[in-house]
Amino acid sequence: MSEVRDVIIIGSGPAGLTAAIYAARANLSPLLIEGEPSSTSDQPGGQLMLTTDVENFPGFPEGVMGPELMQNMRAQASRFGTEILTDKVTRVDFTERPFKVWVRDTEYQAQVVIVSTGAQSLMLGLDAERRLLGHGLSTCATCDGFFFRGHEIAVVGGGDSAIEEAAFLTKFADKVTIIHRRDELRASKILQDRAFANPKIEFLWNSRVTDIIGDDKVTGINLVNTVDGTESTLDITGLFVAIGHKPNTDLFRGKLAMNPDTGYLITQPESSYTDVAGVFACGDVQDDVYRQAITAAGSGCVAAIDAERWLEANE
């Protein structure tokens, strides 16, 4: 067991690293446990490590590569005194202060914990996804829609998110095909009506994507009909997967309040406070609405300031 620290930050990405920058500049000497590279969730740098061009993060008029942006944030956090541990938190205890955080058999203690473990987009489970993510395959229309001006593309999913993504993409693409494994949508009635009325949106019912075609960029997809088993190919230059997100909150089940349906951590309005005094949450682990790098970074700033003020009030 090491000394009791002021702040431990669990998880990196834009939220955790921004929280680290602000906490370090407030002389709180934070320890940031960033995750492990082999992990499929809460990996160091978060989802931006799987993103190629980021063109909507302020300050980069020519865009920036996702990994480069995260590396710059990491270097900035280190410069101000953040200690960074590249490993995975395996257990936490928030029942009393100082709070306890374990990395396997090693115990760390802190007066404040900031949770920024993020979320992961649910994928189709195809081998081609890892190769083509960021090369015509995307999970975020707001992030990448601009790149598909004049293209014919497809969206996989049938819920509110999928229909909202498809509608947004019609601002850029010439044609958007919504692919759904059933013959009716799960989305709300008003969103369905708008989609059916949009001349740029077409529907492929009872269909499942079996493979994504393309060596270095998406050129099409293979499909199978879920009713009769017939196979087909759709020529597209972009594919958006919109079948949901999963917050990385398994570590905190029974320890922090979370939405019982979605698993997202619950924070108090206009703050990063969780239901445990001294534990704060920021970024996609508690944001199921915006899910942008810039909003995650902003909430990381909020969490660090909340933590600093809470420590001052409870010294």
GROMACS .gro file of C-alpha atoms in nm:
model
  315
    1MET     CA    1   0.000   0.000   0.000
    2SER     CA    2   0.132   0.341  -0.096
    3GLU     CA    3   0.072   0.683   0.059
    4VAL     CA    4  -0.273   0.841   0.056
    5ARG     CA    5  -0.297   1.061  -0.251
    6ASP     CA    6  -0.522   1.357  -0.315
    7VAL     CA    7  -0.662   1.229  -0.644
    8ILE     CA    8  -0.670   0.906  -0.840
    9ILE     CA    9  -0.814   0.917  -1.192
   10ILE     CA   10  -0.936   0.586  -1.336
   11GLY     CA   11  -0.927   0.584  -1.715
   12SER     CA   12  -0.778   0.816  -1.972
   13GLY     CA   13  -0.914   0.952  -2.298
   14PRO     CA   14  -1.005   1.320  -2.336
   15ALA     CA   15  -1.198   1.325  -2.005
   16GLY     CA   16  -0.940   1.160  -1.784
   17LEU     CA   17  -0.643   1.341  -1.934
   18THR     CA   18  -0.812   1.681  -1.911
   19ALA     CA   19  -0.902   1.606  -1.548
   20ALA     CA   20  -0.537   1.515  -1.491
   21ILE     CA   21  -0.412   1.839  -1.648
   22TYR     CA   22  -0.640   2.051  -1.429
   23ALA     CA   23  -0.577   1.848  -1.113
   24ALA     CA   24  -0.201   1.860  -1.163
   25ARG     CA   25  -0.206   2.236  -1.220
   26ALA     CA   26  -0.397   2.265  -0.890
   27ASN     CA   27  -0.102   2.090  -0.717
   28LEU     CA   28  -0.307   1.778  -0.643
   29SER     CA   29  -0.038   1.545  -0.785
   30PRO     CA   30  -0.288   1.306  -0.944
   31LEU     CA   31  -0.225   0.942  -1.023
   32LEU     CA   32  -0.388   0.847  -1.353
   33ILE     CA   33  -0.438   0.474  -1.412
   34GLU     CA   34  -0.495   0.473  -1.785
   35GLY     CA   35  -0.584   0.112  -1.863
   36GLU     CA   36  -0.385  -0.149  -2.048
   37PRO     CA   37  -0.317  -0.163  -2.424
   38SER     CA   38  -0.443  -0.519  -2.461
   39SER     CA   39  -0.783  -0.434  -2.319
   40THR     CA   40  -1.083  -0.407  -2.551
   41SER     CA   41  -1.237  -0.147  -2.320
   42ASP     CA   42  -1.102   0.147  -2.120
   43GLN     CA   43  -0.779   0.127  -2.320
   44PRO     CA   44  -0.522   0.407  -2.286
   45GLY     CA   45  -0.643   0.710  -2.480
   46GLY     CA   46  -0.997   0.579  -2.517
   47GLN     CA   47  -1.188   0.554  -2.844
   48LEU     CA   48  -0.980   0.824  -3.013
   49MET     CA   49  -0.693   0.576  -3.031
   50LEU     CA   50  -0.903   0.397  -3.294
   51THR     CA   51  -0.984   0.717  -3.484
   52THR     CA   52  -0.789   0.847  -3.782
   53ASP     CA   53  -0.872   1.208  -3.871
   54VAL     CA   54  -1.030   1.429  -3.603
   55GLU     CA   55  -1.149   1.748  -3.768
   56ASN     CA   56  -1.394   1.886  -3.512
   57PHE     CA   57  -1.162   1.933  -3.212
   58PRO     CA   58  -1.098   2.308  -3.170
   59GLY     CA   59  -0.748   2.432  -3.237
   60PHE     CA   60  -0.661   2.202  -3.526
   61PRO     CA   61  -0.773   2.372  -3.848
   62GLU     CA   62  -0.614   2.100  -4.061
   63GLY     CA   63  -0.739   1.820  -3.837
   64VAL     CA   64  -0.537   1.587  -3.616
   65MET     CA   65  -0.495   1.213  -3.589
   66GLY     CA   66  -0.678   1.067  -3.290
   67PRO     CA   67  -0.371   0.893  -3.141
   68GLU     CA   68  -0.163   1.211  -3.187
   69LEU     CA   69  -0.424   1.420  -3.003
   70MET     CA   70  -0.427   1.172  -2.714
   71GLN     CA   71  -0.047   1.155  -2.700
   72ASN     CA   72  -0.030   1.536  -2.682
   73MET     CA   73  -0.285   1.541  -2.398
   74ARG     CA   74  -0.091   1.270  -2.217
   75ALA     CA   75   0.237   1.462  -2.250
   76GLN     CA   76   0.067   1.776  -2.124
   77ALA     CA   77  -0.069   1.594  -1.818
   78SER     CA   78   0.277   1.451  -1.746
   79ARG     CA   79   0.440   1.790  -1.785
   80PHE     CA   80   0.234   1.933  -1.501
   81GLY     CA   81   0.310   1.645  -1.265
   82THR     CA   82   0.058   1.370  -1.332
   83GLU     CA   83   0.187   1.024  -1.251
   84ILE     CA   84   0.060   0.784  -1.518
   85LEU     CA   85   0.028   0.412  -1.461
   86THR     CA   86  -0.039   0.197  -1.768
   87ASP     CA   87  -0.242  -0.080  -1.612
   88LYS     CA   88  -0.599  -0.186  -1.540
   89VAL     CA   89  -0.789  -0.123  -1.216
   90THR     CA   90  -0.930  -0.454  -1.095
   91ARG     CA   91  -1.122  -0.351  -0.781
   92VAL     CA   92  -1.238  -0.043  -0.591
   93ASP     CA   93  -1.374   0.028  -0.243
   94PHE     CA   94  -1.570   0.351  -0.199
   95THR     CA   95  -1.727   0.265   0.137
   96GLU     CA   96  -1.495   0.492   0.337
   97ARG     CA   97  -1.220   0.746   0.295
   98PRO     CA   98  -0.951   0.722   0.194
   99PHE     CA   99  -1.091   0.536  -0.104
  100LYS     CA  100  -0.909   0.222  -0.214
  101VAL     CA  101  -0.820   0.129  -0.570
  102TRP     CA  102  -0.647  -0.197  -0.661
  103VAL     CA  103  -0.439  -0.292  -0.961
  104ARG     CA  104  -0.437  -0.668  -0.904
  105ASP     CA  105  -0.260  -0.705  -0.566
  106THR     CA  106  -0.132  -0.347  -0.541
  107GLU     CA  107  -0.348  -0.111  -0.337
  108TYR     CA  108  -0.362   0.265  -0.389
  109GLN     CA  109  -0.548   0.511  -0.167
  110ALA     CA  110  -0.686   0.858  -0.235
  111GLN     CA  111  -0.913   1.119  -0.081
  112VAL     CA  112  -1.084   1.170  -0.418
  113VAL     CA  113  -1.144   0.941  -0.716
  114ILE     CA  114  -1.239   1.062  -1.064
  115VAL     CA  115  -1.393   0.796  -1.289
  116SER     CA  116  -1.336   0.843  -1.663
  117THR     CA  117  -1.343   0.489  -1.799
  118GLY     CA  118  -1.546   0.588  -2.106
  119ALA     CA  119  -1.772   0.375  -2.322
  120GLN     CA  120  -1.734   0.156  -2.623
  121SER     CA  121  -1.943   0.139  -2.937
  122LEU     CA  122  -2.109  -0.195  -2.993
  123MET     CA  123  -1.980  -0.347  -3.314
  124LEU     CA  124  -2.092  -0.620  -3.553
  125GLY     CA  125  -1.818  -0.861  -3.453
  126LEU     CA  126  -1.659  -0.883  -3.799
  127ASP     CA  127  -1.286  -0.926  -3.858
  128ALA     CA  128  -1.287  -0.641  -4.111
  129GLU     CA  129  -1.403  -0.386  -3.853
  130ARG     CA  130  -1.064  -0.341  -3.691
  131ARG     CA  131  -0.898  -0.298  -4.030
  132LEU     CA  132  -1.149  -0.053  -4.174
  133LEU     CA  133  -1.250   0.154  -3.871
  134GLY     CA  134  -1.166   0.510  -3.969
  135HIS     CA  135  -1.134   0.409  -4.336
  136GLY     CA  136  -1.497   0.428  -4.440
  137LEU     CA  137  -1.627   0.251  -4.129
  138SER     CA  138  -1.747   0.473  -3.846
  139THR     CA  139  -1.957   0.470  -3.530
  140CYS     CA  140  -2.019   0.847  -3.516
  141ALA     CA  141  -2.206   1.044  -3.782
  142THR     CA  142  -2.143   1.375  -3.604
  143CYS     CA  143  -1.769   1.304  -3.611
  144ASP     CA  144  -1.731   1.169  -3.962
  145GLY     CA  145  -2.035   1.265  -4.170
  146PHE     CA  146  -1.852   1.550  -4.341
  147PHE     CA  147  -1.613   1.304  -4.508
  148PHE     CA  148  -1.899   1.141  -4.701
  149ARG     CA  149  -2.025   1.434  -4.903
  150GLY     CA  150  -2.171   1.298  -5.227
  151HIS     CA  151  -2.129   0.933  -5.125
  152GLU     CA  152  -2.372   0.643  -5.106
  153ILE     CA  153  -2.350   0.498  -4.757
  154ALA     CA  154  -2.534   0.271  -4.513
  155VAL     CA  155  -2.632   0.276  -4.146
  156VAL     CA  156  -2.678  -0.044  -3.946
  157GLY     CA  157  -2.941  -0.033  -3.672
  158GLY     CA  158  -3.308   0.030  -3.604
  159GLY     CA  159  -3.323   0.236  -3.286
  160ASP     CA  160  -3.338   0.610  -3.224
  161SER     CA  161  -2.961   0.650  -3.260
  162ALA     CA  162  -2.951   0.478  -3.598
  163ILE     CA  163  -3.237   0.683  -3.739
  164GLU     CA  164  -3.093   1.008  -3.602
  165GLU     CA  165  -2.753   0.921  -3.752
  166ALA     CA  166  -2.909   0.842  -4.089
  167ALA     CA  167  -3.104   1.169  -4.095
  168PHE     CA  168  -2.789   1.365  -4.008
  169LEU     CA  169  -2.590   1.188  -4.280
  170THR     CA  170  -2.839   1.294  -4.550
  171LYS     CA  171  -2.694   1.643  -4.512
  172PHE     CA  172  -2.382   1.510  -4.683
  173ALA     CA  173  -2.445   1.178  -4.858
  174ASP     CA  174  -2.644   1.137  -5.178
  175LYS     CA  175  -2.808   0.821  -5.045
  176VAL     CA  176  -2.833   0.655  -4.704
  177THR     CA  177  -2.952   0.296  -4.672
  178ILE     CA  178  -3.071   0.186  -4.329
  179ILE     CA  179  -3.003  -0.185  -4.274
  180HIS     CA  180  -3.212  -0.353  -4.006
  181ARG     CA  181  -3.232  -0.718  -3.911
  182ARG     CA  182  -3.609  -0.705  -3.860
  183ASP     CA  183  -3.901  -0.573  -4.065
  184GLU     CA  184  -3.985  -0.283  -3.835
  185LEU     CA  185  -3.788  -0.018  -3.648
  186ARG     CA  186  -3.749   0.021  -3.273
  187ALA     CA  187  -3.711   0.398  -3.307
  188SER     CA  188  -3.975   0.640  -3.183
  189LYS     CA  189  -4.270   0.707  -3.414
  190ILE     CA  190  -4.175   1.066  -3.491
  191LEU     CA  191  -3.822   0.966  -3.598
  192GLN     CA  192  -3.960   0.685  -3.812
  193ASP     CA  193  -4.203   0.921  -3.987
  194ARG     CA  194  -3.923   1.165  -4.066
  195ALA     CA  195  -3.702   0.887  -4.201
  196PHE     CA  196  -3.975   0.740  -4.420
  197ALA     CA  197  -4.045   1.087  -4.560
  198ASN     CA  198  -3.680   1.162  -4.638
  199PRO     CA  199  -3.614   1.101  -5.010
  200LYS     CA  200  -3.246   1.029  -4.946
  201ILE     CA  201  -3.316   0.740  -4.705
  202GLU     CA  202  -3.390   0.387  -4.819
  203PHE     CA  203  -3.445   0.072  -4.611
  204LEU     CA  204  -3.312  -0.281  -4.631
  205TRP     CA  205  -3.535  -0.491  -4.405
  206ASN     CA  206  -3.462  -0.833  -4.255
  207SER     CA  207  -3.095  -0.798  -4.340
  208ARG     CA  208  -2.772  -0.862  -4.154
  209VAL     CA  209  -2.419  -0.754  -4.251
  210THR     CA  210  -2.194  -1.059  -4.281
  211ASP     CA  211  -1.877  -0.890  -4.407
  212ILE     CA  212  -1.734  -0.552  -4.500
  213ILE     CA  213  -1.559  -0.538  -4.837
  214GLY     CA  214  -1.239  -0.341  -4.890
  215ASP     CA  215  -0.867  -0.375  -4.825
  216ASP     CA  216  -0.781  -0.022  -4.714
  217LYS     CA  217  -1.122   0.146  -4.744
  218VAL     CA  218  -1.486   0.041  -4.753
  219THR     CA  219  -1.617  -0.045  -5.100
  220GLY     CA  220  -1.922  -0.252  -5.011
  221ILE     CA  221  -2.083  -0.498  -4.772
  222ASN     CA  222  -2.210  -0.853  -4.789
  223LEU     CA  223  -2.561  -0.918  -4.655
  224VAL     CA  224  -2.780  -1.212  -4.568
  225ASN     CA  225  -3.158  -1.205  -4.547
  226THR     CA  226  -3.266  -1.311  -4.197
  227VAL     CA  227  -3.591  -1.464  -4.330
  228ASP     CA  228  -3.496  -1.670  -4.634
  229GLY     CA  229  -3.114  -1.679  -4.608
  230THR     CA  230  -3.048  -1.525  -4.948
  231GLU     CA  231  -2.718  -1.342  -4.984
  232SER     CA  232  -2.648  -1.011  -5.158
  233THR     CA  233  -2.391  -0.735  -5.193
  234LEU     CA  234  -2.442  -0.362  -5.150
  235ASP     CA  235  -2.193  -0.122  -5.309
  236ILE     CA  236  -2.124   0.164  -5.067
  237THR     CA  237  -1.828   0.380  -4.970
  238GLY     CA  238  -1.921   0.432  -4.607
  239LEU     CA  239  -2.075   0.222  -4.328
  240PHE     CA  240  -2.197   0.357  -3.994
  241VAL     CA  241  -2.265   0.110  -3.715
  242ALA     CA  242  -2.531   0.244  -3.479
  243ILE     CA  243  -2.639  -0.050  -3.267
  244GLY     CA  244  -2.565   0.107  -2.931
  245HIS     CA  245  -2.293   0.186  -2.678
  246LYS     CA  246  -2.178   0.014  -2.361
  247PRO     CA  247  -2.027   0.223  -2.081
  248ASN     CA  248  -1.727   0.070  -1.907
  249THR     CA  249  -1.893   0.054  -1.566
  250ASP     CA  250  -1.873  -0.313  -1.466
  251LEU     CA  251  -1.607  -0.221  -1.210
  252PHE     CA  252  -1.852   0.008  -1.029
  253ARG     CA  253  -2.164  -0.208  -1.013
  254GLY     CA  254  -2.305  -0.194  -0.662
  255LYS     CA  255  -2.061   0.084  -0.573
  256LEU     CA  256  -2.192   0.386  -0.769
  257ALA     CA  257  -2.543   0.475  -0.884
  258MET     CA  258  -2.600   0.397  -1.250
  259ASN     CA  259  -2.887   0.387  -1.493
  260PRO     CA  260  -3.040   0.040  -1.448
  261ASP     CA  261  -3.117   0.008  -1.819
  262THR     CA  262  -2.804   0.148  -1.982
  263GLY     CA  263  -2.536   0.118  -1.714
  264TYR     CA  264  -2.421   0.479  -1.746
  265LEU     CA  265  -2.307   0.639  -1.418
  266ILE     CA  266  -2.547   0.895  -1.277
  267THR     CA  267  -2.407   1.236  -1.190
  268GLN     CA  268  -2.584   1.526  -1.025
  269PRO     CA  269  -2.717   1.795  -1.260
  270GLU     CA  270  -2.458   2.046  -1.381
  271SER     CA  271  -2.176   1.872  -1.194
  272SER     CA  272  -1.961   1.560  -1.190
  273TYR     CA  273  -2.072   1.449  -0.841
  274THR     CA  274  -2.177   1.084  -0.814
  275ASP     CA  275  -2.388   0.950  -0.527
  276VAL     CA  276  -2.069   0.890  -0.323
  277ALA     CA  277  -1.919   1.206  -0.178
  278GLY     CA  278  -1.565   1.246  -0.307
  279VAL     CA  279  -1.615   1.030  -0.616
  280PHE     CA  280  -1.666   1.212  -0.945
  281ALA     CA  281  -1.739   1.091  -1.298
  282CYS     CA  282  -1.674   1.252  -1.635
  283GLY     CA  283  -1.676   1.174  -2.005
  284ASP     CA  284  -1.860   0.902  -2.190
  285VAL     CA  285  -1.895   0.685  -1.879
  286GLN     CA  286  -2.174   0.922  -1.771
  287ASP     CA  287  -2.269   1.090  -2.100
  288ASP     CA  288  -2.507   0.892  -2.319
  289VAL     CA  289  -2.617   1.195  -2.523
  290TYR     CA  290  -2.326   1.383  -2.681
  291ARG     CA  291  -2.030   1.140  -2.673
  292GLN     CA  292  -1.782   1.381  -2.833
  293ALA     CA  293  -1.415   1.429  -2.757
  294ILE     CA  294  -1.468   1.798  -2.683
  295THR     CA  295  -1.760   1.740  -2.444
  296ALA     CA  296  -1.562   1.466  -2.270
  297ALA     CA  297  -1.268   1.703  -2.228
  298GLY     CA  298  -1.501   1.971  -2.091
  299SER     CA  299  -1.650   1.732  -1.837
  300GLY     CA  300  -1.299   1.628  -1.733
  301CYS     CA  301  -1.229   1.993  -1.652
  302VAL     CA  302  -1.553   2.006  -1.451
  303ALA     CA  303  -1.458   1.693  -1.256
  304ALA     CA  304  -1.114   1.828  -1.164
  305ILE     CA  305  -1.254   2.161  -1.047
  306ASP     CA  306  -1.531   1.984  -0.853
  307ALA     CA  307  -1.272   1.758  -0.691
  308GLU     CA  308  -1.043   2.048  -0.600
  309ARG     CA  309  -1.326   2.244  -0.439
  310TRP     CA  310  -1.454   1.936  -0.258
  311LEU     CA  311  -1.110   1.867  -0.113
  312GLU     CA  312  -1.079   2.228   0.006
  313ALA     CA  313  -1.417   2.206   0.177
  314ASN     CA  314  -1.342   1.870   0.342
  315GLU     CA  315  -0.983   1.905   0.454
   0.00000   0.00000   0.00000
